Short mmCIF file of C-alpha atoms and ligand atoms in Angstrom, two decimals:
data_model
loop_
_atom_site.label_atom_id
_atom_site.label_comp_id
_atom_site.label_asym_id
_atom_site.label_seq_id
_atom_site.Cartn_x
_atom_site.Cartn_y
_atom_site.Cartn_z
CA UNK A 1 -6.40 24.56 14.12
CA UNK A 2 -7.60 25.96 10.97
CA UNK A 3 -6.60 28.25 8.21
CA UNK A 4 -9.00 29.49 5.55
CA UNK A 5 -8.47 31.81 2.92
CA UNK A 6 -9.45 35.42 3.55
CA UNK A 7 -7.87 37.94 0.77
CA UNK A 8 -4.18 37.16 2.04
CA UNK A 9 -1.63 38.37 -0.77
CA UNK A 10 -0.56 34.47 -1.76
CA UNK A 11 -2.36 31.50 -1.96
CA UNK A 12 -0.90 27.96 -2.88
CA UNK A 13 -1.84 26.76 -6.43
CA UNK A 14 -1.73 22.79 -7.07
CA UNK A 15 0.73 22.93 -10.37
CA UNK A 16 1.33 19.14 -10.69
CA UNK A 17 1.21 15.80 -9.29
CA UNK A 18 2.69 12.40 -9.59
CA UNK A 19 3.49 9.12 -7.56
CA UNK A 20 5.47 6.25 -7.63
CA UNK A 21 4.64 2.58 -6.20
CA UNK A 22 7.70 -0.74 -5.45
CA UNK A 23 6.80 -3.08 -8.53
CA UNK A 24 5.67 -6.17 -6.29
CA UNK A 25 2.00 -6.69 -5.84
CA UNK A 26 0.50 -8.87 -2.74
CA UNK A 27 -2.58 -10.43 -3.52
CA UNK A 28 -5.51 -11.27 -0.64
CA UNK A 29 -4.21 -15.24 -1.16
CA UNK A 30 0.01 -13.64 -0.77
CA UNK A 31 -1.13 -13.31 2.72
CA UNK A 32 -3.77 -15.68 3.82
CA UNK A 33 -0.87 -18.45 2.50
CA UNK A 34 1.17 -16.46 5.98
CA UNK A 35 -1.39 -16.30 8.49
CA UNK A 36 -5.19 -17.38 9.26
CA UNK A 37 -7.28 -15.16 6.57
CA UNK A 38 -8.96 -15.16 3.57
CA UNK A 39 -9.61 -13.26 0.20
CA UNK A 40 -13.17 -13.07 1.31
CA UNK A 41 -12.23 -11.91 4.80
CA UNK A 42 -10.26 -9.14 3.78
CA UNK A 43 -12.86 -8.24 0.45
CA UNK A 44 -15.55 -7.87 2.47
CA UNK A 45 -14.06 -6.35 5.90
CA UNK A 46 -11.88 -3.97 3.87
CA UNK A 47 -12.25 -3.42 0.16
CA UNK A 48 -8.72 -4.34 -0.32
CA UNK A 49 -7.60 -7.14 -2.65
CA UNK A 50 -4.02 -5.68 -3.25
CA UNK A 51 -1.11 -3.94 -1.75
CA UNK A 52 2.65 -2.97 -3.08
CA UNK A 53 5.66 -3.91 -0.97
CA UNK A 54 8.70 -2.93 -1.36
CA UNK A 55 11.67 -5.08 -2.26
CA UNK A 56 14.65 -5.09 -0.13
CA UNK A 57 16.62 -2.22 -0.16
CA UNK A 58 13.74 -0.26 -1.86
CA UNK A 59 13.72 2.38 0.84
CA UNK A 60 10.84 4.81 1.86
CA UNK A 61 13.26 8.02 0.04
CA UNK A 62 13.14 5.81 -3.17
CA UNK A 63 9.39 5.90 -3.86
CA UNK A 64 9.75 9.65 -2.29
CA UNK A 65 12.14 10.06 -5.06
CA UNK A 66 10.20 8.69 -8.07
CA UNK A 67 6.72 10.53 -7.14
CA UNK A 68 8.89 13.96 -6.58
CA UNK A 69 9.96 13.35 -10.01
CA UNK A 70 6.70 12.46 -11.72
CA UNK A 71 5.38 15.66 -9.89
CA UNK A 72 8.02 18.08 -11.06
CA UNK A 73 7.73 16.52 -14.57
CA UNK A 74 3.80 17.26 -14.72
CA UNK A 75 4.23 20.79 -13.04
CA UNK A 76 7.36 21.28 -15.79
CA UNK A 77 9.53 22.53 -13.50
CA UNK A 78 13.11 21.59 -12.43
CA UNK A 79 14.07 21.00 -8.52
CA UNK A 80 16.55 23.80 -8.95
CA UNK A 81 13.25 25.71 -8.98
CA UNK A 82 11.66 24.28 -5.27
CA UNK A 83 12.47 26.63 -2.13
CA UNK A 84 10.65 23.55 0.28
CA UNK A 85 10.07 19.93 0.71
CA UNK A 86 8.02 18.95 3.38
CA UNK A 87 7.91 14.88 3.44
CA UNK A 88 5.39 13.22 5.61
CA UNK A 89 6.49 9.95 7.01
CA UNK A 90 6.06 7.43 9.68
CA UNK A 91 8.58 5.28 8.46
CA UNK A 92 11.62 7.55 7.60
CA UNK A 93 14.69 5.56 5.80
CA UNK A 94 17.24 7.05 8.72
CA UNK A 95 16.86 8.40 12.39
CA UNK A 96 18.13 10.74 10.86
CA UNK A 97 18.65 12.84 8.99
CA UNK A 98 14.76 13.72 7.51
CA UNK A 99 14.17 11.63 4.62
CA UNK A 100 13.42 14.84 2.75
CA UNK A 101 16.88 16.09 2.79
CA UNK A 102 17.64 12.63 0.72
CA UNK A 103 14.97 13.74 -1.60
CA UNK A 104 16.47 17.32 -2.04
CA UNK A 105 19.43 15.93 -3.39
CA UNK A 106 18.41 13.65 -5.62
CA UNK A 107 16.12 16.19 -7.30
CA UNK A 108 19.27 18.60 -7.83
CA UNK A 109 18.19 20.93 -5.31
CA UNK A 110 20.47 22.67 -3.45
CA UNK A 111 18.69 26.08 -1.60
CA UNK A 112 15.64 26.74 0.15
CA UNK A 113 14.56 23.81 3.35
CA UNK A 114 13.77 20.43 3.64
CA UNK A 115 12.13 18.63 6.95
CA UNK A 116 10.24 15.60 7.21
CA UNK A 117 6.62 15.95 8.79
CA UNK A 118 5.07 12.72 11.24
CA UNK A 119 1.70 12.54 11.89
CA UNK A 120 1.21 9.40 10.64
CA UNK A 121 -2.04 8.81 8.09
CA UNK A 122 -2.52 11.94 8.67
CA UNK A 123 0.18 13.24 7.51
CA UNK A 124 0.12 14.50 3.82
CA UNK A 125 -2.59 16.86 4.88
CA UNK A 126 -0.30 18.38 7.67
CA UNK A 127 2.68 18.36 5.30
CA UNK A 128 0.04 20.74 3.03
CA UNK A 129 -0.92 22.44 5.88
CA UNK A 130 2.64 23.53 6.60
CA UNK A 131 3.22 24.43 3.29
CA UNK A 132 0.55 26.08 2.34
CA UNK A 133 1.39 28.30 4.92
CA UNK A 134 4.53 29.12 4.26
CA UNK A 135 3.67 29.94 0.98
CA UNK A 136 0.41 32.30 2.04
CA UNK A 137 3.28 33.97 4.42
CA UNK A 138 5.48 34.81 1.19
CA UNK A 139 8.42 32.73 2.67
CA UNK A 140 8.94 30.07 0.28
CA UNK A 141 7.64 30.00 -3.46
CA UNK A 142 7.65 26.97 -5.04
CA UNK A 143 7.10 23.55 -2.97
CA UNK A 144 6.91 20.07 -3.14
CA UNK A 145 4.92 18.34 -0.72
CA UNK A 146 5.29 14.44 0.05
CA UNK A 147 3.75 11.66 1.48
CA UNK A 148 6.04 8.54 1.34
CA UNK A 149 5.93 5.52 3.03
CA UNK A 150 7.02 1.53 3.30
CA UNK A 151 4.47 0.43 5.69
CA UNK A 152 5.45 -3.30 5.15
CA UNK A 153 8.87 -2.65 7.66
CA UNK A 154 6.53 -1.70 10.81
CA UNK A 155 3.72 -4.56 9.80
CA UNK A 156 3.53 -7.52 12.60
CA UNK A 157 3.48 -10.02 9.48
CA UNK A 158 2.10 -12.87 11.99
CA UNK A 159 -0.95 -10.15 13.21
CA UNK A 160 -3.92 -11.25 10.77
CA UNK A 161 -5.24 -8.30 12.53
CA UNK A 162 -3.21 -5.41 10.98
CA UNK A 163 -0.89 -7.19 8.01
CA UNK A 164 -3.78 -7.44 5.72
CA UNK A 165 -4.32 -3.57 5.79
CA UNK A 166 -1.20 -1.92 4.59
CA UNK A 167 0.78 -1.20 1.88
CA UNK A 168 3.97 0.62 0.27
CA UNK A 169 4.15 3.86 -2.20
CA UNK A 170 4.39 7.87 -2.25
CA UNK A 171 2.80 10.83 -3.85
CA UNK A 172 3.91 14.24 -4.10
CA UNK A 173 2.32 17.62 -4.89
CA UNK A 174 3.71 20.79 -6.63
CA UNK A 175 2.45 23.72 -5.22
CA UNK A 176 3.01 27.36 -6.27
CA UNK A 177 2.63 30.70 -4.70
CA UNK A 178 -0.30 32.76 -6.51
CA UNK A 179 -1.48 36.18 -6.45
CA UNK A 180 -4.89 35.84 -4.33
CA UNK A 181 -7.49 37.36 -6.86
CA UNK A 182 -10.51 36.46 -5.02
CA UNK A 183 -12.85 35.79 -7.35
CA UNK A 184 -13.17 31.66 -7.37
CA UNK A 185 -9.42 31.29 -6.83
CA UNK A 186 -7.81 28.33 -7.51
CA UNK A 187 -5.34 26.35 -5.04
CA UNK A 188 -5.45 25.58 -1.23
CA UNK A 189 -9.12 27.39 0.01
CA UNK A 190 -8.66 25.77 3.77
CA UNK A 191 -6.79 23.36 6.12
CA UNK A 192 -7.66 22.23 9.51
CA UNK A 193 -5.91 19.63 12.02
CA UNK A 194 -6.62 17.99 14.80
CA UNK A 195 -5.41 15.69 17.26
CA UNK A 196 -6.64 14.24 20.99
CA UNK A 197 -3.47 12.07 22.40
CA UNK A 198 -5.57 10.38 24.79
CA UNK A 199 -5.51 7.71 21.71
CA UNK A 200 -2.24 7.60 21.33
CA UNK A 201 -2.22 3.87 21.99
CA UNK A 202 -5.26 2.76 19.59
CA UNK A 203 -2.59 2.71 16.83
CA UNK A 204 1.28 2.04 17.73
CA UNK A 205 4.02 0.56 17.57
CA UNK A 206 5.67 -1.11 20.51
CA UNK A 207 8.81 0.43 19.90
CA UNK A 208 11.03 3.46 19.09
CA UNK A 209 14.11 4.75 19.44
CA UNK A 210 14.45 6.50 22.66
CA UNK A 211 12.04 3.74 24.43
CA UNK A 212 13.15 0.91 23.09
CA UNK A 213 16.34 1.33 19.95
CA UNK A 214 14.29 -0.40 17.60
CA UNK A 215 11.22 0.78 15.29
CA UNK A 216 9.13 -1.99 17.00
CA UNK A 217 5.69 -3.18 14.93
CA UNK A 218 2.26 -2.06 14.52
CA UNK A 219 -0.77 -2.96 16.72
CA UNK A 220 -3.74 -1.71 16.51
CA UNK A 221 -7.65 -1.70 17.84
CA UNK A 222 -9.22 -1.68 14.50
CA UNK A 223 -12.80 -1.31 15.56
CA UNK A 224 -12.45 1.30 17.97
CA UNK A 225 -10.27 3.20 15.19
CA UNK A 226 -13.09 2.42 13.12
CA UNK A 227 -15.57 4.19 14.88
CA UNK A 228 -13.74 7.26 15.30
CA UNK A 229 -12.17 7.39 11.92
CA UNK A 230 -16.20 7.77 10.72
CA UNK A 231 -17.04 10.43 13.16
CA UNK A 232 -13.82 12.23 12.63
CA UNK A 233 -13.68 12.26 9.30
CA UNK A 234 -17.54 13.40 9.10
CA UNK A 235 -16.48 15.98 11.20
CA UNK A 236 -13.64 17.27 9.72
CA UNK A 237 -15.05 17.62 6.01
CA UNK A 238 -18.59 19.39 7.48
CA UNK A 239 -16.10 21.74 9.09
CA UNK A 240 -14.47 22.58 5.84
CA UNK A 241 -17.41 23.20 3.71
CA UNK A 242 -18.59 25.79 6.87
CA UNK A 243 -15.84 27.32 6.84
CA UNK A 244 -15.63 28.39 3.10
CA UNK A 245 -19.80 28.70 3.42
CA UNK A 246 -19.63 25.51 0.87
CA UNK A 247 -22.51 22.70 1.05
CA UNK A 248 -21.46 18.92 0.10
CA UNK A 249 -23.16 19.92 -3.28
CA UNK A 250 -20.43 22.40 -4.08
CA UNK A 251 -17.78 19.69 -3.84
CA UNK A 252 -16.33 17.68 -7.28
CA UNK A 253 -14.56 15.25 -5.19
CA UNK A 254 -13.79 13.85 -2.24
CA UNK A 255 -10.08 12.14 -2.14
CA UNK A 256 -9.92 11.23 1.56
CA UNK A 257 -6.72 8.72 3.37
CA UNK A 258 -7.76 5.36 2.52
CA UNK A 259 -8.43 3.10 5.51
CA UNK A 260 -11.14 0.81 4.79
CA UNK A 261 -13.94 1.00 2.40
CA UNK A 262 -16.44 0.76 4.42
CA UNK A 263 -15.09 3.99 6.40
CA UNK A 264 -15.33 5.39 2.82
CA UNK A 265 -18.72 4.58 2.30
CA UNK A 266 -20.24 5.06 5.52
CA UNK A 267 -18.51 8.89 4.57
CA UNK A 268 -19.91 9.04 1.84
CA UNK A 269 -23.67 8.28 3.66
CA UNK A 270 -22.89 10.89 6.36
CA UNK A 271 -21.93 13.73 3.66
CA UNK A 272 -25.13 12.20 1.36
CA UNK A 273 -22.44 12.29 -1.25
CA UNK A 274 -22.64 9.34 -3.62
CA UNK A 275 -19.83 7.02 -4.15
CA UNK A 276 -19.49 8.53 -7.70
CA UNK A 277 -17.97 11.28 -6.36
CA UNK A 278 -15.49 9.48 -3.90
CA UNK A 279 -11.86 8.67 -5.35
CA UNK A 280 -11.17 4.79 -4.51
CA UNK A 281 -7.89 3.39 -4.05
CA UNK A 282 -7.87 1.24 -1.00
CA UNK A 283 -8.45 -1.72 -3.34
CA UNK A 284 -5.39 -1.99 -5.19
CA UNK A 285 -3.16 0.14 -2.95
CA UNK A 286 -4.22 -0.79 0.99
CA UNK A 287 -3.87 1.54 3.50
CA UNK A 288 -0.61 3.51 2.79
CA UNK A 289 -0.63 5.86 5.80
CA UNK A 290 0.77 9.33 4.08
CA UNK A 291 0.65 8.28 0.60
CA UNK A 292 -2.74 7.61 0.25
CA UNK A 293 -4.23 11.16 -0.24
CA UNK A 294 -1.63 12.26 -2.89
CA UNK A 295 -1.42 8.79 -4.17
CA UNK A 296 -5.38 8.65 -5.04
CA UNK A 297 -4.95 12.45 -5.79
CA UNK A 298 -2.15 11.43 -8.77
CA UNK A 299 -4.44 8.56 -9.76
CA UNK A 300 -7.77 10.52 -10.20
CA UNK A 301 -5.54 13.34 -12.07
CA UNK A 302 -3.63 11.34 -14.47
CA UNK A 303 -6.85 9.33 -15.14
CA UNK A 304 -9.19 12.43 -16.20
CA UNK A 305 -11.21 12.07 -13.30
CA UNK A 306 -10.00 15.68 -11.67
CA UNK A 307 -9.48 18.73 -13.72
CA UNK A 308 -9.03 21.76 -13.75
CA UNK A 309 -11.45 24.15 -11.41
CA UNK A 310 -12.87 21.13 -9.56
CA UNK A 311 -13.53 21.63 -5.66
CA UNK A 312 -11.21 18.62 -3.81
CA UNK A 313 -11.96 17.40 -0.43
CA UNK A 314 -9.28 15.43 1.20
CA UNK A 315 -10.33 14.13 5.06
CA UNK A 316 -7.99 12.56 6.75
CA UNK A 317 -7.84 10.23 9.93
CA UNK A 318 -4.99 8.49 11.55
CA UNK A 319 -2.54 7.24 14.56
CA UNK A 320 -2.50 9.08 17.56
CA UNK A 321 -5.42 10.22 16.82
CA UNK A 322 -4.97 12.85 14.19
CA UNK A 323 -7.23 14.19 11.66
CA UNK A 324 -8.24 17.15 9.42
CA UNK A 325 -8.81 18.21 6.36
CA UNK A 326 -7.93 20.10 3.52
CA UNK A 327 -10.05 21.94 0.73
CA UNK A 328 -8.62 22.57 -3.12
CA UNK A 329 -10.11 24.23 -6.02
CA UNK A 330 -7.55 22.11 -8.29
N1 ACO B 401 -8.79 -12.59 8.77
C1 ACO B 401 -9.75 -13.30 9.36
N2 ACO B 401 -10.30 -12.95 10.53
C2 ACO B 401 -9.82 -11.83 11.12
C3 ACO B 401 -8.80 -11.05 10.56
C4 ACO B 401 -8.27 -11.48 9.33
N3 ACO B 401 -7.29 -10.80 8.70
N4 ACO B 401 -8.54 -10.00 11.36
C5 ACO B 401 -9.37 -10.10 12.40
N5 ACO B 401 -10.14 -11.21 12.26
C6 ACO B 401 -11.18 -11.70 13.14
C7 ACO B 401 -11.02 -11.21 14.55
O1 ACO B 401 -10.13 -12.04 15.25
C8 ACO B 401 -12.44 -11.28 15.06
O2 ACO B 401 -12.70 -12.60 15.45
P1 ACO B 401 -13.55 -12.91 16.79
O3 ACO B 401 -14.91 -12.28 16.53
O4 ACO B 401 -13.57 -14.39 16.81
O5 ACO B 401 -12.80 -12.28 17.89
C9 ACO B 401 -13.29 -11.02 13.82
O6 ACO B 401 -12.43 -11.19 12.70
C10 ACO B 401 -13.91 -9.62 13.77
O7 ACO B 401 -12.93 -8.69 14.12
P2 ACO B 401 -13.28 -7.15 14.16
O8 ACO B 401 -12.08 -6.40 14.60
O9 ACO B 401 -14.53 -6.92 14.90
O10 ACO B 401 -13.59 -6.87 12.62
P3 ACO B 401 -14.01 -5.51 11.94
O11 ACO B 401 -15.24 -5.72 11.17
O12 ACO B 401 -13.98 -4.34 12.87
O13 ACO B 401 -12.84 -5.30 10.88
C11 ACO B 401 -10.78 -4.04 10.63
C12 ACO B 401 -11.49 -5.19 11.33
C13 ACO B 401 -10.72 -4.35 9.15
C14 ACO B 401 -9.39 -3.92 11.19
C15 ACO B 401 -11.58 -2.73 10.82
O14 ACO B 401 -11.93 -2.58 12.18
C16 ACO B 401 -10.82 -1.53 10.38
O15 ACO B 401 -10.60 -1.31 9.20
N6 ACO B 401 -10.41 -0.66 11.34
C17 ACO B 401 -9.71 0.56 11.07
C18 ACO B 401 -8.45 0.32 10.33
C19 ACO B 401 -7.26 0.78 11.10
O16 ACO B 401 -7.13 0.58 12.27
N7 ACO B 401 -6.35 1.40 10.38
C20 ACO B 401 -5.15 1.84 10.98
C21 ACO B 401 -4.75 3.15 10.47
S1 ACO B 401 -5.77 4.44 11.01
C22 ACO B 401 -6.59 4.81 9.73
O17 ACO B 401 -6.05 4.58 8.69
C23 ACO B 401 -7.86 5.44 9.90
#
């Protein structure tokens, strides 16, 4: 599925960003002093030495909360002014309602929609996907885009397999309807998701509430996933710079979800893109399913790295499976 932007009347600007992480950090030796690992295990395999959990109580609205903030403050605008929040989460506070509706109130807004979006690491980009297309249609304005999650309450903590690769946080995106000019327009150039079911079980959780009343925990085949989150991601990101006739030379950055950095880097080979131009976050943030694109997004932004005009690339890969990608001049 895949939209590109051909002279419609709107197109969705990026007008600010933020994020918010829980305060405690997990080190590499946190979790090799709970099950059979090691710093150099999980350094090596992974890139990650760090994750943020979430204290108790610290819900996955919270951190939704906080990076909604930070993003309204950068875009300087109130959330009286949002028409939409589309949240993507895999691990919603509630059943329900959506976790975004929490979010809508706390920001003081009180019109316009709010739905929560699952498509698990894949998610932020389908939450901008939506969006952005509600935006292009001239429906909604002004919108605030989310990825939120607290990974850490669907983690097998005695799996050395899968508890060494998550973590806890949120991002958020402004974005802003803009009068398409055509002539190197800034905002949202293209999205385009997938998704092949037939791997629905090569990331899940053993539970859920119509099979089973609980959330259940993750399990996962992590080199299988591997594999495909290379080709996949490859795939998605060539098929973004063909569609908006774009070589990897054109792009300023690529921001994609944040697995493993060796998935990065083997990326990076297959675009022949060099790591300088790859945003990094795995290391100190773990794999935080939906948060990890606007996450790395807010980090890169707030840290000089991204500015204005640059051409973004944000691949994404996750659960079920589901991929795509999305392409920003920022
Ligand atoms: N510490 C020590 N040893 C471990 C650990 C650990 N934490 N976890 C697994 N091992 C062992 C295994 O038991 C295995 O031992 P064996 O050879 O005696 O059987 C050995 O290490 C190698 O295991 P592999 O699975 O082959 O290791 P691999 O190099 O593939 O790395 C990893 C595993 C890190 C999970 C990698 O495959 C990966 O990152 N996969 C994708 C991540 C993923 O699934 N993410 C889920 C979200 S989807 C997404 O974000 C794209």
């Amino acid at each position: 599925m895949s939209q590109i932007n051909r002279a419609g009347i709107w197109m969705s600007r990026v007008a600010g960003c933020g994020s918010a992480l829980p305060e405690r950090r997990m080190t590499n030796l946190d979790i090799a002093r709970m099950v059979d690992t090691s710093d150099e295990w999980i350094t090596q395999r992974t890139g990650i030495k760090e994750r943020r959990i979430a204290a108790r109580g610290e819900n996955t609205s919270d951190l939704a909360i906080g990076a909604a903030k930070a993003a309204l403050q950068h875009a300087e605008i109130r959330g009286a002014d949002v028409d939409l929040i589309v949240l993507a989460t895999c691990t919603p506070d509630r059943t329900m309602p959506a976790t975004a509706v929490r979010v809508q109130a706390a920001i003081g807004m009180h019109g316009g929609a709010a739905f929560d979006v699952q498509a698990v690491c894949s998610g932020f980009v389908y939450a901008l996907a939506v969006a952005d297309n509600m935006i292009r249609l001239g429906q909604v304005r002004t919108a605030l885009v989310i990825g939120a999650e607290t990974m850490s309450r669907v983690v097998d903590w005695y799996d050395r397999n899968s508890c060494v690769l998550f973590g806890d946080g949120a991002g958020a995106v402004v974005l802003r309807a803009e009068r398409y000019t055509g002539d190197a327009p800034r905002g949202i150039l293209s999205t385009h998701l997938h998704s092949d079911g037939r791997h629905e079980d090569k990331i899940q959780t053993d539970g859920g509430v119509s099979s089973t009343q609980t959330a259940g925990s993750m399990h996962l085949a992590g080199r299988e996933v591997f594999l495909h989150a290379v080709v996949n991601l490859a795939q998605a990101s060539q098929e973004a710079l063909t569609a908006n006739g774009l070589t990897q030379d054109d792009i300023d950055w690529v921001v994609p979800h944040q697995a493993n950095q060796r998935i990065v880097q083997t990326l990076g080979e297959k675009l022949h893109l060099p790591m300088e131009k790859v945003v990094l976050t795995v290391d100190h943030h773990g794999n935080t399913s939906a948060a990890s694109i606007p996450l790395a997004l807010s980090e890169a932004v707030a840290d000089g790295r991204i500015k204005e005009n640059d051409l973004v690339l944000t691949p994404t890969m996750g659960s079920g499976f589901t991929w795509g990608s999305a392409l920003i001049r920022w």
